[in-house]
Short mmCIF file of C-alpha atoms in Angstrom, two decimals:
data_model
loop_
_atom_site.label_atom_id
_atom_site.label_comp_id
_atom_site.label_asym_id
_atom_site.label_seq_id
_atom_site.Cartn_x
_atom_site.Cartn_y
_atom_site.Cartn_z
CA MET A 8 116.58 238.65 79.95
CA ASN A 9 114.93 240.25 76.92
CA ILE A 10 113.66 243.83 76.97
CA PRO A 11 109.83 243.89 76.76
CA GLN A 12 108.92 244.60 73.12
CA ALA A 13 106.64 243.46 70.31
CA THR A 14 108.31 244.46 67.04
CA ASP A 15 106.00 242.18 65.04
CA VAL A 16 103.00 244.09 66.37
CA GLU A 17 104.76 247.38 65.64
CA ALA A 18 105.14 246.26 62.00
CA ILE A 19 101.44 245.39 61.77
CA VAL A 20 100.38 248.80 63.15
CA LEU A 21 102.63 250.63 60.69
CA GLY A 22 101.38 248.42 57.85
CA GLN A 23 97.77 249.26 58.72
CA ILE A 24 98.60 252.97 58.74
CA LEU A 25 100.20 252.75 55.28
CA TYR A 26 97.48 250.53 53.82
CA PHE A 27 94.37 252.11 55.31
CA PRO A 28 94.34 255.96 55.26
CA LYS A 29 91.93 256.29 58.20
CA ALA A 30 93.90 253.99 60.51
CA ILE A 31 96.24 256.75 61.59
CA ASP A 32 93.33 258.69 63.13
CA GLU A 33 93.09 255.99 65.81
CA VAL A 34 96.81 255.45 66.27
CA VAL A 35 98.04 259.04 66.69
CA ASN A 36 95.62 259.57 69.57
CA ARG A 37 97.08 256.63 71.46
CA LEU A 38 100.72 256.17 70.50
CA THR A 39 103.90 258.21 70.19
CA PHE A 40 107.15 257.19 68.50
CA GLU A 41 108.38 256.09 71.96
CA HIS A 42 105.93 253.19 71.89
CA PHE A 43 107.95 251.66 69.04
CA TYR A 44 110.97 249.71 70.26
CA HIS A 45 112.50 248.98 66.84
CA PRO A 46 114.51 252.13 65.84
CA SER A 47 113.37 251.96 62.21
CA HIS A 48 109.74 251.59 63.26
CA ALA A 49 110.06 254.65 65.53
CA ILE A 50 111.48 256.75 62.67
CA ILE A 51 108.74 255.63 60.27
CA PHE A 52 106.02 256.45 62.78
CA LYS A 53 107.59 259.88 63.38
CA CYS A 54 107.42 260.48 59.64
CA CYS A 55 103.79 259.35 59.47
CA LYS A 56 102.91 261.62 62.38
CA TRP A 57 104.63 264.59 60.71
CA LEU A 58 102.69 264.03 57.49
CA TYR A 59 99.46 263.74 59.48
CA ASP A 60 100.13 266.93 61.44
CA THR A 61 100.92 268.88 58.28
CA LYS A 62 97.68 267.60 56.66
CA LYS A 63 99.48 265.62 54.00
CA PRO A 64 98.35 262.13 52.93
CA VAL A 65 99.94 259.30 54.88
CA GLU A 66 100.62 256.75 52.17
CA TYR A 67 103.35 254.40 51.05
CA VAL A 68 104.68 256.85 48.44
CA THR A 69 104.54 259.99 50.63
CA VAL A 70 106.26 258.26 53.55
CA ILE A 71 109.11 257.00 51.37
CA GLN A 72 109.56 260.42 49.80
CA ALA A 73 109.56 262.21 53.19
CA LEU A 74 112.13 259.76 54.57
CA LYS A 75 114.26 260.22 51.47
CA ASP A 76 114.06 264.04 51.67
CA ASN A 77 115.21 263.95 55.28
CA LYS A 78 117.98 261.39 54.56
CA TYR A 79 116.46 258.65 56.74
CA LEU A 80 115.44 256.19 54.03
CA ASP A 81 118.72 254.28 53.79
CA SER A 82 119.19 254.12 57.57
CA ILE A 83 115.84 252.40 58.12
CA GLY A 84 116.44 249.76 55.46
CA GLY A 85 115.30 251.47 52.27
CA ALA A 86 111.99 251.37 50.44
CA TYR A 87 111.99 247.58 50.57
CA PHE A 88 111.75 247.66 54.40
CA ILE A 89 108.63 249.82 54.15
CA THR A 90 107.13 247.64 51.44
CA LYS A 91 107.44 244.57 53.68
CA LEU A 92 105.35 246.31 56.37
CA THR A 93 102.21 246.02 54.26
CA ASP A 94 102.75 242.46 53.04
CA ASN A 95 100.66 240.77 55.73
CA VAL A 96 98.04 243.46 56.22
CA VAL A 97 94.59 242.37 55.08
CA SER A 98 92.29 244.49 57.26
CA GLN A 99 92.12 247.31 59.77
CA GLU A 100 90.68 245.07 62.49
CA ASN A 101 92.17 244.84 65.99
CA ILE A 102 94.12 248.07 65.66
CA GLU A 103 93.01 249.14 69.15
CA LYS A 104 94.17 245.81 70.56
CA TYR A 105 97.54 246.20 68.88
CA CYS A 106 97.90 249.70 70.34
CA ASP A 107 97.14 248.30 73.79
CA ILE A 108 99.95 245.77 73.39
CA LEU A 109 102.48 248.46 72.45
CA ILE A 110 101.34 250.65 75.35
CA GLU A 111 101.81 247.77 77.78
CA LYS A 112 105.30 246.96 76.46
CA LYS A 113 106.36 250.59 76.79
CA MET A 114 105.04 250.68 80.37
CA LEU A 115 107.15 247.65 81.21
CA ARG A 116 110.22 249.28 79.68
CA ASP A 117 109.50 252.45 81.66
CA VAL A 118 109.25 250.47 84.91
CA ILE A 119 112.60 248.84 84.16
CA ASN A 120 114.19 252.23 83.45
CA ILE A 121 112.79 253.73 86.64
CA ALA A 122 113.96 250.80 88.73
CA SER A 123 117.42 250.90 87.12
CA SER A 124 117.75 254.65 87.64
CA THR A 125 116.58 254.35 91.26
CA LEU A 126 119.11 251.61 91.91
CA THR A 127 121.94 253.69 90.45
CA GLU A 128 120.99 256.76 92.50
CA ALA A 129 120.69 254.68 95.67
CA TYR A 130 124.41 253.89 95.45
CA ASN A 131 125.24 257.60 95.45
CA PRO A 132 126.44 258.57 98.98
CA GLN A 133 124.97 262.07 98.46
CA CYS A 134 121.52 260.65 97.77
CA LYS A 135 118.67 261.73 100.09
CA ILE A 136 116.28 258.89 100.72
CA SER A 137 113.20 261.16 100.86
CA ASP A 138 114.02 262.66 97.46
CA LEU A 139 114.75 259.25 95.97
CA ILE A 140 111.49 257.71 97.16
CA ASP A 141 109.47 260.74 96.13
CA LYS A 142 110.94 260.66 92.62
CA TYR A 143 110.36 256.89 92.35
CA GLU A 144 106.74 257.13 93.52
CA LYS A 145 106.01 260.07 91.22
CA ASN A 146 107.47 258.34 88.17
CA LEU A 147 105.56 255.15 88.95
CA THR A 148 102.31 257.06 89.40
CA GLU A 149 102.80 258.85 86.07
CA ILE A 150 103.09 255.48 84.34
CA THR A 151 99.86 254.15 85.82
CA THR A 152 97.81 257.33 85.39
CA ASN A 153 99.01 258.36 81.92
CA LEU A 154 98.99 255.11 80.03
CA THR A 155 99.01 256.69 76.58
CA GLY A 156 100.81 259.91 77.39
CA ASN A 157 97.83 261.83 75.99
CA ASN A 158 95.87 263.98 78.45
CA LEU A 159 94.02 265.94 75.78
CA SER A 160 90.25 265.51 75.63
CA SER A 161 88.05 266.64 72.79
CA SER A 162 84.94 268.74 73.32
CA ARG A 163 82.81 265.74 72.34
CA GLU A 164 84.52 263.51 74.92
CA ILE A 165 84.15 266.13 77.65
CA TYR A 166 80.48 266.62 76.78
CA GLY A 167 79.91 262.86 76.97
CA ASN A 168 81.56 262.73 80.37
CA MET A 169 79.38 265.60 81.58
CA ILE A 170 76.24 263.77 80.45
CA GLU A 171 77.30 260.67 82.39
CA ARG A 172 78.16 262.79 85.42
CA ASN A 173 74.75 264.45 85.30
CA LYS A 174 73.07 261.04 85.29
CA LEU A 175 75.04 260.09 88.39
CA ILE A 176 74.15 263.36 90.11
CA LEU A 177 70.44 262.81 89.47
CA ALA A 178 70.67 259.18 90.56
CA ASN A 179 72.33 260.26 93.82
CA GLY A 180 69.88 263.01 94.70
CA GLY A 181 72.20 265.85 93.71
CA LYS A 182 75.06 264.69 95.94
CA LEU A 183 77.80 263.02 93.97
CA GLY A 184 80.74 263.86 96.20
CA THR A 185 82.11 262.42 99.42
CA THR A 186 79.64 263.11 102.20
CA SER A 187 80.63 265.25 105.16
CA GLY A 188 77.95 263.55 107.22
CA PHE A 189 76.23 266.90 107.84
CA LYS A 190 73.11 267.64 105.82
CA GLY A 191 73.64 271.38 105.93
CA ILE A 192 77.19 271.19 104.60
CA ASP A 193 76.30 268.64 101.93
CA ALA A 194 73.38 270.82 100.80
CA VAL A 195 75.85 273.57 99.90
CA THR A 196 78.80 271.51 98.64
CA ALA A 197 76.96 268.43 97.26
CA GLY A 198 79.66 266.54 99.16
CA TRP A 199 83.40 267.04 98.93
CA GLN A 200 84.30 267.04 95.25
CA GLU A 201 87.27 265.51 93.44
CA PRO A 202 89.93 266.91 93.28
CA ASP A 203 89.24 269.82 95.64
CA LEU A 204 91.48 271.17 98.39
CA ILE A 205 89.26 272.10 101.33
CA ILE A 206 90.70 274.25 104.10
CA LEU A 207 89.05 274.08 107.54
CA ALA A 208 90.47 276.91 109.63
CA ALA A 209 89.78 278.03 113.19
CA ARG A 210 91.35 279.44 116.32
CA PRO A 211 92.36 276.95 119.06
CA GLY A 212 89.43 275.75 121.14
CA MET A 213 86.84 275.85 118.37
CA GLY A 214 86.79 272.06 118.00
CA LYS A 215 88.29 271.68 114.53
CA SER A 216 90.03 268.39 115.40
CA SER A 217 86.73 267.03 116.73
CA LEU A 218 85.01 268.04 113.51
CA ALA A 219 87.88 266.52 111.53
CA ALA A 220 87.32 263.22 113.34
CA GLN A 221 83.73 263.20 112.13
CA LEU A 222 84.74 264.19 108.60
CA VAL A 223 86.92 261.07 108.64
CA THR A 224 84.43 258.61 110.12
CA ASN A 225 81.23 259.78 108.42
CA PRO A 226 82.13 259.00 104.77
CA SER A 227 84.11 255.91 105.70
CA ILE A 228 81.19 254.36 107.60
CA ALA A 229 78.34 255.68 105.42
CA GLN A 230 79.93 255.32 101.96
CA GLY A 231 82.73 252.84 102.55
CA LYS A 232 85.30 255.44 101.49
CA THR A 233 88.94 254.70 102.23
CA VAL A 234 90.16 257.67 104.26
CA ALA A 235 93.73 258.63 105.17
CA LEU A 236 94.10 260.76 108.29
CA PHE A 237 97.38 262.47 109.14
CA THR A 238 97.30 263.68 112.72
CA LEU A 239 100.37 265.79 113.44
CA GLU A 240 99.25 267.09 116.83
CA MET A 241 97.71 264.05 118.52
CA SER A 242 98.85 260.44 118.60
CA THR A 243 96.95 257.75 116.73
CA SER A 244 95.42 256.40 119.97
CA GLN A 245 94.33 259.87 121.10
CA PHE A 246 92.64 260.68 117.82
CA TYR A 247 91.04 257.24 117.59
CA ALA A 248 89.72 257.56 121.14
CA ARG A 249 88.05 260.81 120.08
CA MET A 250 86.33 259.01 117.23
CA GLN A 251 85.26 256.21 119.60
CA SER A 252 83.86 258.79 122.01
CA GLN A 253 81.82 260.41 119.27
CA GLN A 254 80.39 257.05 118.21
CA SER A 255 79.66 255.72 121.71
CA SER A 256 78.95 258.92 123.72
CA ILE A 257 81.51 257.76 126.30
CA PRO A 258 83.75 260.66 127.44
CA VAL A 259 87.15 260.52 125.78
CA GLU A 260 88.99 260.86 129.12
CA LYS A 261 87.38 257.62 130.32
CA ILE A 262 88.56 255.81 127.21
CA LEU A 263 92.10 257.15 127.48
CA ARG A 264 92.73 257.50 131.22
CA THR A 265 90.27 256.19 133.78
CA GLY A 266 89.27 253.02 131.94
CA LEU A 267 85.90 251.43 131.19
CA ASN A 268 83.84 249.01 133.24
CA GLU A 269 82.22 245.97 131.65
CA TYR A 270 78.99 247.79 130.77
CA GLU A 271 80.86 250.70 129.17
CA MET A 272 83.14 248.35 127.27
CA ASN A 273 80.10 246.58 125.81
CA GLN A 274 78.61 249.96 124.95
CA LEU A 275 81.85 250.96 123.21
CA THR A 276 82.09 247.67 121.32
CA ASN A 277 78.48 247.75 120.12
CA ASN A 278 78.40 251.41 119.11
CA CYS A 279 81.81 251.39 117.44
CA ALA A 280 81.29 248.31 115.28
CA GLY A 281 81.01 250.48 112.16
CA LEU A 282 84.15 252.42 113.10
CA THR A 283 86.13 249.25 113.83
CA GLY A 284 85.46 247.87 110.36
CA ALA A 285 85.79 251.16 108.49
CA PRO A 286 88.65 251.57 105.94
CA ILE A 287 90.38 254.33 107.91
CA PHE A 288 94.17 254.63 107.97
CA ILE A 289 95.83 256.93 110.52
CA ASP A 290 99.40 258.25 110.49
CA ASP A 291 100.77 260.26 113.42
CA THR A 292 104.28 261.00 112.12
CA PRO A 293 105.25 264.29 113.81
CA GLY A 294 106.17 267.08 111.40
CA ILE A 295 105.61 264.84 108.38
CA SER A 296 106.99 266.29 105.16
CA VAL A 297 104.75 266.95 102.18
CA PHE A 298 106.79 264.41 100.20
CA ASP A 299 106.35 261.59 102.72
CA LEU A 300 102.64 262.33 103.03
CA ARG A 301 102.20 262.25 99.27
CA ASN A 302 104.10 258.97 98.94
CA LYS A 303 101.94 257.30 101.58
CA CYS A 304 98.79 258.54 99.85
CA ARG A 305 99.99 257.29 96.48
CA LYS A 306 100.44 253.84 97.99
CA LEU A 307 96.95 253.90 99.52
CA LYS A 308 95.49 255.05 96.21
CA ARG A 309 97.06 252.12 94.38
CA GLU A 310 96.31 249.49 96.99
CA LYS A 311 93.12 250.64 98.77
CA ASN A 312 91.38 253.01 96.32
CA LEU A 313 91.89 256.03 98.57
CA GLY A 314 88.84 258.33 98.54
CA LEU A 315 89.59 261.14 101.02
CA ILE A 316 92.63 262.67 102.75
CA VAL A 317 92.43 264.66 106.00
CA VAL A 318 95.43 266.54 107.43
CA ASP A 319 95.39 267.88 111.03
CA TYR A 320 96.95 270.35 110.61
CA LEU A 321 98.72 272.17 107.78
CA GLN A 322 101.07 274.41 109.80
CA LEU A 323 102.70 271.39 111.46
CA MET A 324 103.89 269.94 108.14
CA THR A 325 107.41 270.52 106.87
CA VAL A 326 109.35 270.94 103.64
CA PRO A 327 112.78 269.22 103.87
CA ASP A 328 115.78 271.49 103.37
CA HIS A 329 113.63 274.55 102.78
CA LYS A 330 115.76 277.72 102.95
CA GLY A 331 113.09 280.41 102.58
CA ASN A 332 110.82 282.03 105.16
CA ARG A 333 107.86 280.40 106.84
CA GLU A 334 105.31 282.04 104.58
CA GLN A 335 107.03 280.59 101.53
CA GLU A 336 107.17 277.16 103.18
CA ILE A 337 103.44 277.21 103.93
CA GLY A 338 102.86 278.23 100.32
CA ILE A 339 104.82 275.18 99.12
CA ILE A 340 102.79 272.94 101.44
CA SER A 341 99.40 274.27 100.31
CA ARG A 342 100.38 274.03 96.64
CA SER A 343 101.66 270.47 97.18
CA LEU A 344 98.39 269.45 98.81
CA LYS A 345 96.42 270.87 95.88
CA ASN A 346 98.69 269.12 93.37
CA MET A 347 98.26 265.86 95.30
CA ALA A 348 94.47 266.24 95.19
CA LYS A 349 94.68 266.58 91.40
CA GLU A 350 97.21 263.80 90.94
CA LEU A 351 95.25 261.27 93.00
CA ASN A 352 91.83 262.71 92.09
CA VAL A 353 90.60 262.76 95.68
CA PRO A 354 89.35 265.58 97.93
CA VAL A 355 91.89 266.77 100.50
CA ILE A 356 90.75 268.42 103.74
CA ALA A 357 93.51 270.34 105.48
CA LEU A 358 93.01 271.94 108.88
CA SER A 359 94.66 275.29 109.45
CA GLN A 360 95.28 277.70 112.29
CA LEU A 361 94.03 281.28 112.15
CA SER A 362 96.09 284.28 113.22
CA ARG A 363 95.49 286.05 116.53
CA ALA A 364 93.97 289.00 114.70
CA VAL A 365 90.61 287.36 115.41
CA GLU A 366 91.07 287.88 119.15
CA SER A 367 91.73 291.61 118.80
CA ARG A 368 88.43 292.40 117.07
CA PRO A 369 85.08 292.98 118.82
CA ASP A 370 83.50 290.73 116.19
CA LYS A 371 85.27 287.39 116.54
CA ARG A 372 83.91 286.01 113.30
CA PRO A 373 86.85 284.80 111.15
CA MET A 374 87.62 286.21 107.73
CA LEU A 375 89.92 285.22 104.86
CA SER A 376 92.63 287.68 105.91
CA ASP A 377 92.98 285.72 109.19
CA LEU A 378 94.51 282.71 107.44
CA ARG A 379 97.80 282.29 109.20
CA GLU A 380 101.19 282.85 107.57
CA SER A 381 100.25 282.64 103.92
CA GLY A 382 97.83 284.15 101.44
CA SER A 383 98.66 281.26 99.11
CA ILE A 384 96.42 279.00 101.22
CA GLU A 385 93.43 281.02 100.05
CA MET A 386 94.69 280.99 96.46
CA ASP A 387 95.28 277.21 96.32
CA ALA A 388 92.09 276.16 98.11
CA ASP A 389 88.86 275.37 96.30
CA ILE A 390 86.93 275.80 99.54
CA VAL A 391 87.98 277.86 102.55
CA SER A 392 85.78 277.25 105.58
CA PHE A 393 85.91 278.55 109.15
CA LEU A 394 84.66 276.99 112.36
CA TYR A 395 83.32 279.57 114.80
CA ARG A 396 81.57 279.17 118.17
CA PRO A 397 80.32 282.53 119.59
CA GLU A 398 79.79 280.94 123.00
CA TYR A 399 83.53 280.35 123.32
CA TYR A 400 84.08 284.13 123.41
CA GLY A 401 81.26 284.75 125.87
CA ILE A 402 78.90 285.95 123.13
CA MET A 403 75.64 284.41 124.37
CA GLN A 404 73.26 286.07 121.88
CA ASP A 405 73.47 286.83 118.18
CA GLU A 406 72.56 290.17 116.63
CA ARG A 407 68.88 289.15 116.61
CA GLY A 408 68.86 288.20 120.26
CA ASN A 409 68.81 284.45 119.63
CA PRO A 410 70.75 282.32 122.16
CA THR A 411 74.11 280.98 120.93
CA SER A 412 74.58 278.27 123.54
CA GLY A 413 75.89 275.17 121.76
CA LEU A 414 75.84 276.96 118.41
CA ALA A 415 78.68 276.45 115.94
CA MET A 416 79.04 278.13 112.57
CA PHE A 417 80.59 276.38 109.59
CA ILE A 418 81.39 279.40 107.43
CA ILE A 419 82.18 278.83 103.76
CA ALA A 420 84.10 282.00 102.89
CA LYS A 421 85.46 280.82 99.55
CA HIS A 422 83.83 278.32 97.22
CA ARG A 423 85.41 278.09 93.80
CA ASN A 424 82.52 276.14 92.26
CA GLY A 425 79.58 276.96 94.48
CA PRO A 426 77.89 279.45 96.83
CA LEU A 427 79.16 280.94 100.06
CA ALA A 428 77.17 280.05 103.16
CA ASP A 429 76.91 280.18 106.95
CA ILE A 430 75.89 276.69 108.03
CA MET A 431 74.66 276.19 111.58
CA LEU A 432 75.78 273.17 113.60
CA THR A 433 75.29 272.13 117.20
CA PHE A 434 78.37 271.45 119.34
CA GLU A 435 77.87 268.91 122.12
CA HIS A 436 80.78 269.84 124.35
CA GLU A 437 80.70 266.84 126.65
CA LYS A 438 80.88 264.51 123.64
CA THR A 439 83.21 266.79 121.62
CA LYS A 440 80.79 266.15 118.79
CA PHE A 441 79.02 268.24 116.15
CA THR A 442 75.51 267.57 114.82
CA ASP A 443 73.16 269.27 112.39
CA TYR A 444 71.43 272.28 113.97
CA GLN A 445 67.77 271.33 113.89
CA ALA A 446 66.38 274.84 113.47
CA TYR A 447 68.71 275.36 110.51
CA MET A 448 67.63 272.06 108.96
CA ASN A 449 63.96 273.05 109.33
CA TYR A 450 64.78 276.34 107.57
CA LEU A 451 66.37 274.47 104.65
CA LYS A 452 63.23 272.36 104.21
CA GLN A 453 61.01 275.43 103.74
#
């Protein structure tokens, strides 16, 4: 089998560069010498790029002289070889198309190299399958996301993108991100933004898994977003039953344990039609490693256009073969989740436990210092939010004497690109479900 290449196209591109002075402006922003398969073509392009970078004219004469000065001229076939490159060049047309062809051929060669390297490593008895798969997935993702190998953007390009983004924001009523399903939260965040890492932290009993279930279902049903949920504490059926309960108002224990009569089954079927057809993917691998989670998300991004990732919860994840302390391990996990959000360009919501320091204070309201086991969680996160229910601690009135029965606070304590806020929600305990707090919504309308 022949290696993917297009040396005839390479010759045309080089000929256009030598014949038309402005052609190189287009080519250097899209190609590197590695896109040229023919060794002589790669050397000539390197020379052209060097002349361009040093602000010297890129012409037939200057290229020959530079190759001669660096003792490359004879090895590439002499001046005659370069002369032949311009023989069939009559215009500068289709240069972008030719660049696309060379980019595609290089991608194919890269895929072959990755597959060959993976095959060789797989035969090594010391090879760890998790490391091998992670390396393979990462290399493959780099090929598909960095087609030209150029991640630099000019100020003009960035400005143009911002103009287009502003149009989308206005067209969507100021909410361009992935909806949380709660008007109060979306009013502050404008939806979960790409590629943010959002931490949702709370003490046990606050209902963070119940809220996570709604953060999964709401955007999937309302916006058609593909959502990946990693539930490390509950099984897939347990978490899904919680989502069914929230949609149907049927107690979760009836769905899981006591069973449903015909009327309740019809109620479940009718009210959960949106959930049943939603693009939600659930993984309940216990103690999943950050590498396995990332590989599964990469696959969903390629195949299902993944739009949101939810992890319940961060402290139950692992780092294979980690030798340091737990705080360092949690730091690796939080940094990996942030890197994954950037790599896949999707928001990641990670639930987190809070330390017991909350319980020892008269004021049970969480604060950033309560983040358990690692200050790096706060550093890596774009949003740090806390879920707090005063009623849980027997606090039945707030400082103004208002009743706190059923009140839940969604506290945004860190917001890298927006304001901090205390957002009021209602917690319906029997349904393990959160809703917008009506009095708070009325306040926002004023």
